[in-house]
XYZ file of C-alpha atoms in Angstrom:
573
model
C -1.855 -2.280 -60.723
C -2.383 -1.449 -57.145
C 0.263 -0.016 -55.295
C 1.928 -1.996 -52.504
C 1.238 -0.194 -48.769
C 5.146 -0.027 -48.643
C 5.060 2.089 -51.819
C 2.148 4.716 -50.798
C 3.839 5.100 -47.826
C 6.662 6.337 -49.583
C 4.596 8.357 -51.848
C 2.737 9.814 -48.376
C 6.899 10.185 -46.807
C 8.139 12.466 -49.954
C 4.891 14.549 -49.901
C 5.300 15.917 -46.163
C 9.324 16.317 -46.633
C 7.913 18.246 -49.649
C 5.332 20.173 -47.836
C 8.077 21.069 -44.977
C 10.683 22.275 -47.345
C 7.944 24.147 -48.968
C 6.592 25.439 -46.026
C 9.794 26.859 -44.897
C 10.752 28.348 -47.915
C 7.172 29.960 -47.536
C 7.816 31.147 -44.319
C 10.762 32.686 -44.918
C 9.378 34.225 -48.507
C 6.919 35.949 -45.712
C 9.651 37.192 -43.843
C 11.323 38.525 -46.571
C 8.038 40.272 -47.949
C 6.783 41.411 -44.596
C 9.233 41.344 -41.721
C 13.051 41.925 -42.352
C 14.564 38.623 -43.048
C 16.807 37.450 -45.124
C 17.428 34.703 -47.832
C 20.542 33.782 -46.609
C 21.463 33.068 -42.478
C 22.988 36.157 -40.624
C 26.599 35.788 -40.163
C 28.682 35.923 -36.995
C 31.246 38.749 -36.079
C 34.119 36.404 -37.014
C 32.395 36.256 -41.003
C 30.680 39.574 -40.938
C 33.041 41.920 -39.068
C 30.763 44.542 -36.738
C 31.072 47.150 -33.780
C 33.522 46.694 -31.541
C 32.710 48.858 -28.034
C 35.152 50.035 -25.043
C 33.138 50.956 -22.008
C 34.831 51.934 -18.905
C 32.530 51.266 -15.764
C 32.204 53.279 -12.650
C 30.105 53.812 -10.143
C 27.615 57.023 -10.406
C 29.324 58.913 -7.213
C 32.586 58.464 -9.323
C 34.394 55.609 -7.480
C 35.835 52.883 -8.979
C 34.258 49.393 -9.087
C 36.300 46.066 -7.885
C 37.143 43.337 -10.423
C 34.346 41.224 -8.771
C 31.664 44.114 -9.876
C 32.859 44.789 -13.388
C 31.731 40.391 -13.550
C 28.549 41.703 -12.617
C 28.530 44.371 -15.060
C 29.731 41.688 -18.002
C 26.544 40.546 -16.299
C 24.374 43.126 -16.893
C 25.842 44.306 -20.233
C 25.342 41.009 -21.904
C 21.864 40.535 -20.583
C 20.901 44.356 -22.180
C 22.713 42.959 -25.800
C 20.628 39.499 -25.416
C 17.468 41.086 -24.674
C 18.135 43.341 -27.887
C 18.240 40.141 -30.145
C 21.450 40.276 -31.004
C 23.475 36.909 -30.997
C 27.127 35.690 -30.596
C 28.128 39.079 -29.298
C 31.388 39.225 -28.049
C 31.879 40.383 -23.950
C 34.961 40.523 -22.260
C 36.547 42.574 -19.389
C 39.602 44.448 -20.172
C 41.875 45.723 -17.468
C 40.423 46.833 -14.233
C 37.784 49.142 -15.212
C 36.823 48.069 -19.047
C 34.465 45.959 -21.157
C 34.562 45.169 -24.428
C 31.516 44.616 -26.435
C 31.493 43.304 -29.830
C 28.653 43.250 -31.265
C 28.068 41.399 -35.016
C 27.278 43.616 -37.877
C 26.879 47.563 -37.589
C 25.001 48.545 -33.925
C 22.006 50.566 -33.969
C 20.998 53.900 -31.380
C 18.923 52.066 -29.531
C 20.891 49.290 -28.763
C 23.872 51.607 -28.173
C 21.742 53.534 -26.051
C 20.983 50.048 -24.141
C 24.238 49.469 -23.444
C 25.583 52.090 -22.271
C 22.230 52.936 -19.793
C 23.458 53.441 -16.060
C 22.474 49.895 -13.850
C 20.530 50.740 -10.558
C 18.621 48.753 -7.932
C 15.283 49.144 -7.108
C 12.374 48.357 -4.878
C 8.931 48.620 -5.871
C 5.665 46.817 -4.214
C 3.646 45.067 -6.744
C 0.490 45.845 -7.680
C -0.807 42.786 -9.875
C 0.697 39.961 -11.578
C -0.031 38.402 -15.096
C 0.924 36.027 -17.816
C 4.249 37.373 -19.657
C 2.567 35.775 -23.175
C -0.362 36.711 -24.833
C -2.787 33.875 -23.618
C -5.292 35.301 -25.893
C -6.124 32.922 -28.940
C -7.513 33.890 -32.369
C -10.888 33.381 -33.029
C -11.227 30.423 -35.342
C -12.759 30.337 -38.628
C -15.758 29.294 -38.053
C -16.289 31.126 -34.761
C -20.166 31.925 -34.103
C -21.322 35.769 -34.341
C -21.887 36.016 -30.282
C -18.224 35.062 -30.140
C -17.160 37.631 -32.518
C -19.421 40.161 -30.731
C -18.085 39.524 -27.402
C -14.373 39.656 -28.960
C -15.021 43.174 -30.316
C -16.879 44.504 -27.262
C -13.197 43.405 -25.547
C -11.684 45.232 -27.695
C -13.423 48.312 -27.570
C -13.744 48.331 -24.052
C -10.156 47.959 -23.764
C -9.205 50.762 -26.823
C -11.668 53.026 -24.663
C -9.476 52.546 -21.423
C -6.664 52.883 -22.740
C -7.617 56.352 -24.243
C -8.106 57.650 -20.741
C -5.357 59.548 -18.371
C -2.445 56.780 -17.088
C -2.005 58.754 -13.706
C -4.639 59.008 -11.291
C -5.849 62.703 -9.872
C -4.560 63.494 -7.535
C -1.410 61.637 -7.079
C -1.708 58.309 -4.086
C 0.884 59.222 -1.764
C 1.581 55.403 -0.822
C 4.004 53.830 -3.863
C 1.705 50.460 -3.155
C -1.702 52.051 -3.140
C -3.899 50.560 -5.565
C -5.431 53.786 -7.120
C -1.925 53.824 -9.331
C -3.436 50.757 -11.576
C -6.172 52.989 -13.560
C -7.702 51.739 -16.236
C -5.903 53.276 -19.214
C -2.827 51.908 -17.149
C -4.167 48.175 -16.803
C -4.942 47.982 -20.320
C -1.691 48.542 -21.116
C -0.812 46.097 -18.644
C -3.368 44.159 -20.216
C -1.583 44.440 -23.990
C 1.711 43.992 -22.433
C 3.863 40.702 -23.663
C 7.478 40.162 -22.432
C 8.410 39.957 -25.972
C 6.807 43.168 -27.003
C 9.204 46.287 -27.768
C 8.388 48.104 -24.798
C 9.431 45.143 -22.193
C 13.222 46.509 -23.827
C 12.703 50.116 -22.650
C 11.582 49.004 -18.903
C 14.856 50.406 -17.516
C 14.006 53.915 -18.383
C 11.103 54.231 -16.640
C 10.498 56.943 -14.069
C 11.545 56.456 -10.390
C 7.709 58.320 -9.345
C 5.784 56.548 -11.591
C 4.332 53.279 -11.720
C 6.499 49.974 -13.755
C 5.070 47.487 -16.231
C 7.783 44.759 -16.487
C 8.712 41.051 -16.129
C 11.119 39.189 -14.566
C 14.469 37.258 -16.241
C 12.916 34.443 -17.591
C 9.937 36.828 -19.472
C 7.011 34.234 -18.593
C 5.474 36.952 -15.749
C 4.903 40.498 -16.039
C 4.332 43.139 -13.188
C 2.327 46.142 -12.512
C 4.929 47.743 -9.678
C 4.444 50.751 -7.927
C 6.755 53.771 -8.304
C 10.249 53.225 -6.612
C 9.963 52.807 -2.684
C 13.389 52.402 -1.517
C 16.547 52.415 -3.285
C 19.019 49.686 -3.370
C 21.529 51.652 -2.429
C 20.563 50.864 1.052
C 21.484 47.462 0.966
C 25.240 46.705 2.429
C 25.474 42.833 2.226
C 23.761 39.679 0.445
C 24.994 36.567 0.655
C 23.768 32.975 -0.061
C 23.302 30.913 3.140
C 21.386 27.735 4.374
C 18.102 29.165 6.216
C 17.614 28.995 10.067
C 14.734 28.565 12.296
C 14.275 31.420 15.320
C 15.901 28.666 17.451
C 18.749 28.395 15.449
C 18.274 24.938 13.607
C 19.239 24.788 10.057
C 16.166 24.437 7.829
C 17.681 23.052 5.101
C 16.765 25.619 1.994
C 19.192 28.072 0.521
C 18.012 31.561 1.635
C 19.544 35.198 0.639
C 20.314 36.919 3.336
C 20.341 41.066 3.281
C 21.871 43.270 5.257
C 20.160 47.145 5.079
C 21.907 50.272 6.531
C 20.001 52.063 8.791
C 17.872 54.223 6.436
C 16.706 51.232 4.870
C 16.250 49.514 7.941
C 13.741 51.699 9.161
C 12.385 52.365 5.891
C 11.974 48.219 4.968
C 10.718 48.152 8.722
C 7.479 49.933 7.859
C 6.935 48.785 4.451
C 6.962 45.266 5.398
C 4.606 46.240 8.141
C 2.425 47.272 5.576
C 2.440 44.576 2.947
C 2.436 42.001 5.760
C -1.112 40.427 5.703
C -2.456 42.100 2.826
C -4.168 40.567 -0.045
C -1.885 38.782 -2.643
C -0.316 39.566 -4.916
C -0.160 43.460 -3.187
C 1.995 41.465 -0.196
C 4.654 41.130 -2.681
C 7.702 43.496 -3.055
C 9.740 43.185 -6.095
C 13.749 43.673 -6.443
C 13.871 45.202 -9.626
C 17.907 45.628 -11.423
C 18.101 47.221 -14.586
C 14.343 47.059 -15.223
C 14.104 43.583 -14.943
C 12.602 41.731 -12.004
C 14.996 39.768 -9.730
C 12.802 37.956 -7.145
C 9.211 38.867 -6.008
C 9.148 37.378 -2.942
C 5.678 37.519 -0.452
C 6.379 39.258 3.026
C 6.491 36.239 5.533
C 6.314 38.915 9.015
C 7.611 42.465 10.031
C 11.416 42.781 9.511
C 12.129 45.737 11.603
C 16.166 44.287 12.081
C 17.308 45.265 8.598
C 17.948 41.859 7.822
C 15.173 40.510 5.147
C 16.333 36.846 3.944
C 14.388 36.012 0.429
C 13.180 32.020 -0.033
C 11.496 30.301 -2.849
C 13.303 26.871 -3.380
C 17.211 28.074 -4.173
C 19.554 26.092 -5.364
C 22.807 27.239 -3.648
C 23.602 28.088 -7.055
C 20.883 29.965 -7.605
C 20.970 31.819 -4.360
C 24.361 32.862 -4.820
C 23.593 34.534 -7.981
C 20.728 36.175 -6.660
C 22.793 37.095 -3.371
C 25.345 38.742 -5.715
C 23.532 40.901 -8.250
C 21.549 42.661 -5.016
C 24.902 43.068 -3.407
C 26.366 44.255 -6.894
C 23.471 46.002 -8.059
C 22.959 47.710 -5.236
C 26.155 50.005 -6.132
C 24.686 51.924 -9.409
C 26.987 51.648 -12.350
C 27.621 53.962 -15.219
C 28.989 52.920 -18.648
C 30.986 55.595 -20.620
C 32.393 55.017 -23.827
C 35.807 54.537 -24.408
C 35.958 54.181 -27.949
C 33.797 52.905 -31.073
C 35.210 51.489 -34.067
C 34.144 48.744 -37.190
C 36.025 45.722 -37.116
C 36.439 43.454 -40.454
C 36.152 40.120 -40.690
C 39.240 39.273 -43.000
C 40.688 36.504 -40.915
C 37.285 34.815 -40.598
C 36.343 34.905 -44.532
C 39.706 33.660 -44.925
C 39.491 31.211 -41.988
C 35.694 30.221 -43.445
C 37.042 29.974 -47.438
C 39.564 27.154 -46.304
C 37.132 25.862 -44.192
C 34.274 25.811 -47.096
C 37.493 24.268 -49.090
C 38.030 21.482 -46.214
C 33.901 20.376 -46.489
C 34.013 20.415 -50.338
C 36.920 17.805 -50.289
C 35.297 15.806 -47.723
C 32.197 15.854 -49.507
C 33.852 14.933 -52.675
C 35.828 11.753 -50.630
C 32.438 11.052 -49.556
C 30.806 10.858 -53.161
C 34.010 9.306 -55.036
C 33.780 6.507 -52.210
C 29.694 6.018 -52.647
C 29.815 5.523 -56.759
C 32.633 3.361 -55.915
C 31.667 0.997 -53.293
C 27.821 1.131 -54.134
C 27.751 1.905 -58.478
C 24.101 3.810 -59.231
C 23.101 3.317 -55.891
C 25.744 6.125 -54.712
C 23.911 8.356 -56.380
C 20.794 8.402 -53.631
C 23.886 9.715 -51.062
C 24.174 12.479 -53.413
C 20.679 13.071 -53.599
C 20.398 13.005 -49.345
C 22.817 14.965 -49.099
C 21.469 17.463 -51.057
C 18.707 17.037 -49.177
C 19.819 17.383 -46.256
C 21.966 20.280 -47.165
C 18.364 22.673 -48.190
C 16.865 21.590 -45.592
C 20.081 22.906 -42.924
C 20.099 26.074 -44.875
C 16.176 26.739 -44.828
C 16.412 26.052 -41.119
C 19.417 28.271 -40.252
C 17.309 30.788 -42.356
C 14.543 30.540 -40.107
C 16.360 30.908 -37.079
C 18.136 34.230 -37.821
C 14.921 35.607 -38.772
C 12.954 34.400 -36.094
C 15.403 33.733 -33.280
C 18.228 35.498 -34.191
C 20.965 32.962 -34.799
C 24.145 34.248 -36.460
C 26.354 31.514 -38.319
C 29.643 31.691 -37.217
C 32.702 30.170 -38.133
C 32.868 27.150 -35.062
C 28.436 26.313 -36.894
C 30.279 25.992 -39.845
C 32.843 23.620 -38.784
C 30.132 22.017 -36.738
C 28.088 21.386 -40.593
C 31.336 19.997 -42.330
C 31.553 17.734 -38.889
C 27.752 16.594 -39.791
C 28.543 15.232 -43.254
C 30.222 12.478 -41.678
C 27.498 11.326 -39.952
C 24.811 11.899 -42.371
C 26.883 9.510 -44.502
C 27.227 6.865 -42.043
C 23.291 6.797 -41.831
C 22.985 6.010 -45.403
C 26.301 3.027 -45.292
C 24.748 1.582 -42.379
C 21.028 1.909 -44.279
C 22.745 0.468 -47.703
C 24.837 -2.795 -46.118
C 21.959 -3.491 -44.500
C 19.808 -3.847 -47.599
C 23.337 -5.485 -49.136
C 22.827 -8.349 -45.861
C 19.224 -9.107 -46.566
C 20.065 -9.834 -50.043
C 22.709 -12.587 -48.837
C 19.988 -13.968 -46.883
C 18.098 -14.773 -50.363
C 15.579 -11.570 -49.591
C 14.100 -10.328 -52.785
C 15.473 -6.505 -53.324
C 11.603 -5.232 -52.227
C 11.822 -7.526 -49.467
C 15.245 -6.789 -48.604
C 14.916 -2.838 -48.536
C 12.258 -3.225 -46.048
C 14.171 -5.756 -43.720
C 17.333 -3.654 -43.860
C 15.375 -0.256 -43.109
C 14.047 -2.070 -39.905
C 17.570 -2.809 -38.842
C 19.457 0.245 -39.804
C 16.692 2.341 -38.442
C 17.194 1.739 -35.240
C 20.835 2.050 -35.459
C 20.538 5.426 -37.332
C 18.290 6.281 -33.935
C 20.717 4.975 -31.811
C 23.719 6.945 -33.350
C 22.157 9.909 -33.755
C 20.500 9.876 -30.613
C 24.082 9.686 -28.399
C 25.114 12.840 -31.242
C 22.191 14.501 -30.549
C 22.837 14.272 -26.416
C 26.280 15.406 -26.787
C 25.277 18.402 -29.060
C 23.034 19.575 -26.301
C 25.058 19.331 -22.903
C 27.579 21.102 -25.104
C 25.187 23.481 -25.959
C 23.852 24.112 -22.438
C 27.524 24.582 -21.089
C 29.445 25.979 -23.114
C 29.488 29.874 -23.944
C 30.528 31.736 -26.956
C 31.279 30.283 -30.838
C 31.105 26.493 -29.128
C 27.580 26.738 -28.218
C 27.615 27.725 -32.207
C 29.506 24.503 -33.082
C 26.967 22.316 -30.894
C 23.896 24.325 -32.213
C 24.778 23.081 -35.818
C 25.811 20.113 -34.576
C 22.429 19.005 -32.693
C 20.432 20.697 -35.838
C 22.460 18.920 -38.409
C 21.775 15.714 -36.165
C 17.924 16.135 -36.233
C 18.138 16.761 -40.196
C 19.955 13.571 -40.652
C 17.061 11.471 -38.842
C 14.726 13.443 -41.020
C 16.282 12.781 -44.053
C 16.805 9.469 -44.104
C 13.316 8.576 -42.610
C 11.621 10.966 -45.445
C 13.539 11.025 -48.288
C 16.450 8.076 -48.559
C 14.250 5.014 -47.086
C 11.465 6.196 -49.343
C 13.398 6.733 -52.044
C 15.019 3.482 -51.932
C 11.630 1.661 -51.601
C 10.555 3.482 -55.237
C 13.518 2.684 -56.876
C 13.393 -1.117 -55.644
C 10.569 -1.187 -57.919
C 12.015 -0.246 -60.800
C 13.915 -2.851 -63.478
C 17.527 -1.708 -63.215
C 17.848 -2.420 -59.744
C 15.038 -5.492 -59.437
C 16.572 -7.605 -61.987
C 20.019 -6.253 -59.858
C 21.929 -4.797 -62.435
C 25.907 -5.715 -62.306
C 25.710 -1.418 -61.923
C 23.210 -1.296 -59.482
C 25.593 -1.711 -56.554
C 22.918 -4.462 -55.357
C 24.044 -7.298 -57.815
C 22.805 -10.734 -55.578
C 25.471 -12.739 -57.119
C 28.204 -10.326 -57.034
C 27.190 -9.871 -53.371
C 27.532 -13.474 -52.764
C 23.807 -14.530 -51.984
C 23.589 -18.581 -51.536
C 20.182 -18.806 -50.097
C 16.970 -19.243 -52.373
C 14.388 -20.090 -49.778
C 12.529 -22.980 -48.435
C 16.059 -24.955 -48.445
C 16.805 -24.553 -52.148
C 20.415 -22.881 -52.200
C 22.277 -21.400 -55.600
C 25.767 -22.075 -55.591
C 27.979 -19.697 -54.190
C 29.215 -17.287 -57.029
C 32.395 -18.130 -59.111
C 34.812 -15.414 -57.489
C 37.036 -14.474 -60.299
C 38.220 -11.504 -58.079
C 39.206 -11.675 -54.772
C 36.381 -9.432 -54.140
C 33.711 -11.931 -54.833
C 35.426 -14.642 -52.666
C 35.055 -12.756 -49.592
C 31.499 -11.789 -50.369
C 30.581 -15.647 -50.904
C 32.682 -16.565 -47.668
C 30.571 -14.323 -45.700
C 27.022 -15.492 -47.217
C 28.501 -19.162 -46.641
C 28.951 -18.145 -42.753
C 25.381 -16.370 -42.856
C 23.926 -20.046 -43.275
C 21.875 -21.763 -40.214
C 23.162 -25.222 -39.415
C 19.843 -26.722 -41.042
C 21.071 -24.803 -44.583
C 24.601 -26.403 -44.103
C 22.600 -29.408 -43.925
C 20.738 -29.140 -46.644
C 23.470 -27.958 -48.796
C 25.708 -31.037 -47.945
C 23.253 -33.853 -48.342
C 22.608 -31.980 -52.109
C 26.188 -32.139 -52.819
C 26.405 -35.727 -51.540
């Protein structure tokens, strides 16, 4: 017999949850095989323990820094530990002079050597500009032989530069003259991605040689020029609405610098020079801690020592800017205090009563299903499970390829998602329960109750979703842990029950036990009450022995239009 097109398309549903679960665990197999991951999600500092770090800061002529700067070095610090991959690091000031830097699991040299790097602004003119990603696409399988000739001929042209010397002979005197980009130098350029290793080591370059580096965001890299001033000669920044020359407010949010009177005269004649030249070599880059601030284009001389930067600020924005020139403009050095392992025994035991806390609610949660819905409880048990691989594999993925650490606030934020994943599959089930009132058959009724619940399950989860990700976006710390969980947790709920439990349900309509509705099957028609046999022919309401069944055939008898009442009057008349 030919399938219904309800039933292949929950043949076609269970096949791609299939292929994604076993795509994943592919994935990760590769990881595991070729690239350092794990089986099992990387845990926080408060489940795994790790290194905790003291750091005193200072500046490099010995003086001590104001509270305002050690923010700014929190700053800096926790952009060096993000940019090193690891995740939920710990940051905080302590005292005056000290930061604290936890860091999950047991720190490596380089990233120690990271952190404790001095911080020091620069200024370098920029040379050329590219894409921070690798734009270049694999040839496909069936690419043609001219396309594989052309690729290789790339290649080799570009393994041939690179081979040659990076600095020119002899040496441009100018920082921004354009004999510093040789070839060997541009095809490194050339091979350079944001994400790459060597974007992590940009800090270290030398002050007299050219700088291949991006900015914050990693989606453009440079080609600068060797250090031309130093931002040491920079004595104020602040964030301010831009003026015209006759005083009128312009409306945009500006920076505003103020130079001492070496850099005054030194800015004066660089922007002299870079005014009017070709882009992108009119650009002069503001580069802190290796990393490009702002690029800006020279607009005119600026022989007052008072450049102001604009590019569409938010005052937001602009004040940030305003304060890591002012800030980075005083070099910092990190020494450290003191290195030791902390242990995570309050978090295992914090995460075993936790774990304890989910199983119980998970058992409430699967005593209540067999109860209220007999053998259909048992497809909540099988969503759940479900749902629970599929959270795992994906929390998997993510610390291998992004990585997330599971801390004890993602747990909490899982346990907080078995509530919800169960509500999808009540609302889903009392649905079906409503159509069968109505005098649907079951395979009609699974279909008319999937349309309704659907959109409530989309609706729910939707306004969870939302709430997961403002949280997410603004908060800092283990909550943006909780609300990552949360939102993922969310998303594996829709998928679920679209791929697996709706499918599912359609199959098992289908099958004898629950189309002849079995008094087990938790979708009994006359236990439920149903009245309605269609095209005005109504069975009389159920004998309600238990006070269970008279509510049941209450609410079918208020379910009925006012031609059924009708109908069901003039019969008993």
């Amino acid at each position: 017999m030919a399938s219904s097109p309800a039933v292949r398309r929950a043949r076609k549903s269970l096949i791609f949850l299939l292929i994604v679960i076993v795509g994943l665990t592919g994935l990760i197999a590769y990881g595991v095989e070729r690239s350092g991951a794990t089986w099992a999600p990387k845990l926080a500092l408060d489940l795994q323990g790790g290194t905790q770090i003291l750091l005193a800061a200072e500046q490099t002529d010995g003086k001590a820094i104001a509270g305002d700067q050690l923010q700014q070095a929190v700053s800096i610090i926790r952009q060096r530990v993000d940019a090193a991959g690891v995740s939920e690091a710990e940051i905080t000031t302590q005292g005056n002079q000290h930061i604290s830097v936890a860091i999950p699991g047991k720190a490596d040299e380089a990233t120690l050597q990271r952190i404790e790097a001095s911080a020091k602004l620069d200024f370098r003119p920029v040379l050329t500009i590219g894409m921070g990603v690798n734009m270049q696409q694999p040839l496909a399988d069936d690419a043609t032989a001219e396309e594989k000739k052309e690729r290789a001929a790339q290649e080799k042209a570009l393994e041939e530069a690179a081979a040659g010397p990076v600095d020119p002979d002899p040496l441009p005197k100018s920082a921004g003259d354009l004999a510093w980009a040789t070839p060997a130098l541009l095809a490194q350029f050339e091979a350079f991605t944001c994400a790459s290793e060597e974007a992590l080591d940009s800090r270290d370059a030398k002050a007299d040689r050219p700088l291949i580096t991006c900015d914050d965001s990693g989606t453009a890299k440079y080609l600068l020029g060797p250090v031309e001033l130093g931002g040491d000669v920079i004595t104020d920044a602040t964030a301010q609405m831009g003026t015209t020359q006759s005083g009128a407010t312009t409306g945009e949010w500006v920076v505003q610098i103020t130079m001492n009177k070496k850099g005054t005269a030194d800015f004066g004649k660089i922007s002299t020079r870079l005014f009017g030249a070709a882009e992108p070599q009119n650009q002069f880059a503001f580069v802190l801690d290796g990393n490009v601030l702002s690029a800006p284009a020279m607009q005119g001389q600026i022989l007052d020592g008072r450049p102001s930067i604009s590019g569409g600020f938010t005052q937001e924005s602009a004040q940030a800017l305003a304060d890591q020139l002012k800030f980075g403009a005083l070099p910092m050095d990190f020494t450290v205090q003191s290195q030791e392992d902390i242990s995570a025994t309050l978090g295992t035991s914090q995460l075993s009563a936790g774990l304890l806390a989910g199983l119980i609610g998970l058992l409430a949660v699967v005593v209540y299903s067999v109860f209220q819905y007999r053998a259909l409880g048992s497809l909540t048990i099988a969503s759940l499970v479900v749902a629970g691989v599929l959270t795992y594999l994906l929390l998997t993925f993510f610390s291998w390829r992004q990585g997330y650490r599971l801390s004890l606030a993602g747990v909490a934020g899982i346990i907080v998602a078995v509530g919800f994943t169960a509500d999808s599959f009540i609302v889903y089930f009392e649905r079906i329960r409503d159509a069968l009132r109505d005098g649907f058959s079951i395979e009609s009724a699974v279909e008319n109750g999937w349309k309704k619940a659907f959109r409530t399950v989309l609706a729910s989860d939707g306004v969870n979703f939302l709430a997961a990700a403002i949280l997410f976006i603004l908060a800092v710390g283990s909550v943006k842990g909780f609300a990552f969980t949360l939102g993922l947790t969310t998303l594996v709920d829709i998928l679920v029950v679209a791929l697996f439990t709706h499918p599912m349900m359609t199959l098992l309509a289908r099958t004898k036990f629950y189309r002849t509705g079995h008094k087990f099957s938790g979708l009994d028609p006359q236990a439920l009450g149903a009245v309605y046999r269609g095209r005005a022919a109504f069975r009389e309401p159920a004998k309600a022995d238990r006070k269970k069944n008279v509510k049941s055939a209450r609410e079918a008898e208020r379910r009925q239009t006012i031609a059924e009442r009708k109908a069901a009057a003039g019969k008993e008349s």
